Amino acid sequence: MTSLPPPERAPARRSTAHRWLLVIPFVWQVALVPVVNDVRATPLEIPFPMLWQMLGIVATSVVIATVVRLDRAAGVDDEERRFEEATETTAGGPA
């Protein structure tokens, strides 16, 4: 029976506090619905709750893109690559 090599010490990871930005779409789409449903305005001849949901899709896309860029800047891609390499060698090769 072969033993696995000892795990390497993980390098210091930068902050990923920016992931809290992902709460914004949740608050936009769920928590503010009671407030938005009472608005009677119809900008562009579209009921306001429908416009709110469409703008929420755009805002969510911007937030996710921002988090991905900040993740890359924090070195998450390198961490993910190291994880894939480690699991590939311990699993006996690619699936």
Short mmCIF file of C-alpha atoms in Angstrom, two decimals:
data_model
loop_
_atom_site.label_atom_id
_atom_site.label_comp_id
_atom_site.label_asym_id
_atom_site.label_seq_id
_atom_site.Cartn_x
_atom_site.Cartn_y
_atom_site.Cartn_z
CA MET A 1 0.00 0.00 0.00
CA THR A 2 1.47 3.33 -1.02
CA SER A 3 1.09 6.32 1.17
CA LEU A 4 0.15 9.73 -0.08
CA PRO A 5 2.72 12.49 0.18
CA PRO A 6 2.13 14.96 3.00
CA PRO A 7 -0.09 17.85 1.97
CA GLU A 8 1.69 21.02 1.00
CA ARG A 9 1.16 24.06 3.11
CA ALA A 10 -1.34 26.30 1.39
CA PRO A 11 0.00 29.74 0.50
CA ALA A 12 -1.47 32.71 2.28
CA ARG A 13 -4.72 33.60 0.63
CA ARG A 14 -5.80 37.12 -0.06
CA SER A 15 -9.08 38.46 1.23
CA THR A 16 -12.27 37.25 -0.41
CA ALA A 17 -14.50 39.63 1.52
CA HIS A 18 -15.67 41.04 -1.83
CA ARG A 19 -17.90 37.96 -2.16
CA TRP A 20 -20.34 39.69 0.15
CA LEU A 21 -21.27 41.71 -2.93
CA LEU A 22 -23.26 38.65 -4.01
CA VAL A 23 -25.83 39.56 -1.35
CA ILE A 24 -26.87 42.58 -3.43
CA PRO A 25 -28.80 40.57 -6.07
CA PHE A 26 -30.60 38.62 -3.35
CA VAL A 27 -31.68 41.78 -1.59
CA TRP A 28 -32.65 43.33 -4.93
CA GLN A 29 -34.79 40.41 -6.08
CA VAL A 30 -36.29 39.19 -2.80
CA ALA A 31 -36.14 41.66 0.04
CA LEU A 32 -37.28 44.73 -1.90
CA VAL A 33 -40.25 43.11 -3.66
CA PRO A 34 -42.85 44.35 -1.11
CA VAL A 35 -41.64 47.92 -1.62
CA VAL A 36 -41.53 47.66 -5.42
CA ASN A 37 -44.97 46.08 -5.76
CA ASP A 38 -46.62 49.21 -4.38
CA VAL A 39 -45.09 51.54 -7.00
CA ARG A 40 -47.67 52.58 -9.59
CA ALA A 41 -45.27 54.25 -12.04
CA THR A 42 -45.00 52.82 -15.57
CA PRO A 43 -41.76 54.07 -17.08
CA LEU A 44 -41.45 53.21 -20.78
CA GLU A 45 -45.01 51.83 -20.59
CA ILE A 46 -43.69 48.88 -18.54
CA PRO A 47 -45.12 48.12 -15.09
CA PHE A 48 -42.53 49.12 -12.50
CA PRO A 49 -42.15 45.66 -10.88
CA MET A 50 -41.35 44.17 -14.29
CA LEU A 51 -38.82 46.92 -15.01
CA TRP A 52 -37.34 46.35 -11.54
CA GLN A 53 -36.81 42.65 -12.30
CA MET A 54 -35.19 43.41 -15.66
CA LEU A 55 -32.84 45.94 -14.07
CA GLY A 56 -32.11 43.34 -11.40
CA ILE A 57 -30.87 40.94 -14.07
CA VAL A 58 -28.47 43.58 -15.36
CA ALA A 59 -27.33 44.48 -11.83
CA THR A 60 -26.79 40.80 -10.99
CA SER A 61 -24.64 40.34 -14.09
CA VAL A 62 -22.52 43.36 -13.16
CA VAL A 63 -22.09 42.14 -9.56
CA ILE A 64 -21.09 38.62 -10.65
CA ALA A 65 -18.62 39.98 -13.21
CA THR A 66 -17.13 42.23 -10.53
CA VAL A 67 -16.75 39.34 -8.09
CA VAL A 68 -15.10 37.17 -10.76
CA ARG A 69 -12.57 39.93 -11.55
CA LEU A 70 -11.85 40.48 -7.86
CA ASP A 71 -11.46 36.71 -7.37
CA ARG A 72 -8.89 36.60 -10.16
CA ALA A 73 -7.03 39.51 -8.62
CA ALA A 74 -7.03 37.64 -5.28
CA GLY A 75 -5.40 34.60 -6.88
CA VAL A 76 -8.36 32.24 -6.77
CA ASP A 77 -7.52 30.92 -10.26
CA ASP A 78 -4.09 29.79 -9.03
CA GLU A 79 -5.66 28.14 -6.00
CA GLU A 80 -8.19 26.35 -8.19
CA ARG A 81 -5.48 25.14 -10.56
CA ARG A 82 -3.42 23.77 -7.67
CA PHE A 83 -6.50 21.99 -6.33
CA GLU A 84 -7.21 20.42 -9.72
CA GLU A 85 -3.60 19.26 -10.05
CA ALA A 86 -3.63 17.79 -6.53
CA THR A 87 -6.90 15.92 -7.05
CA GLU A 88 -5.84 14.74 -10.49
CA THR A 89 -2.67 13.09 -9.16
CA THR A 90 -4.35 11.54 -6.11
CA ALA A 91 -7.31 10.26 -8.14
CA GLY A 92 -5.03 8.42 -10.57
CA GLY A 93 -5.30 10.72 -13.55
CA PRO A 94 -7.94 12.60 -15.46
CA ALA A 95 -11.45 11.24 -15.60
#
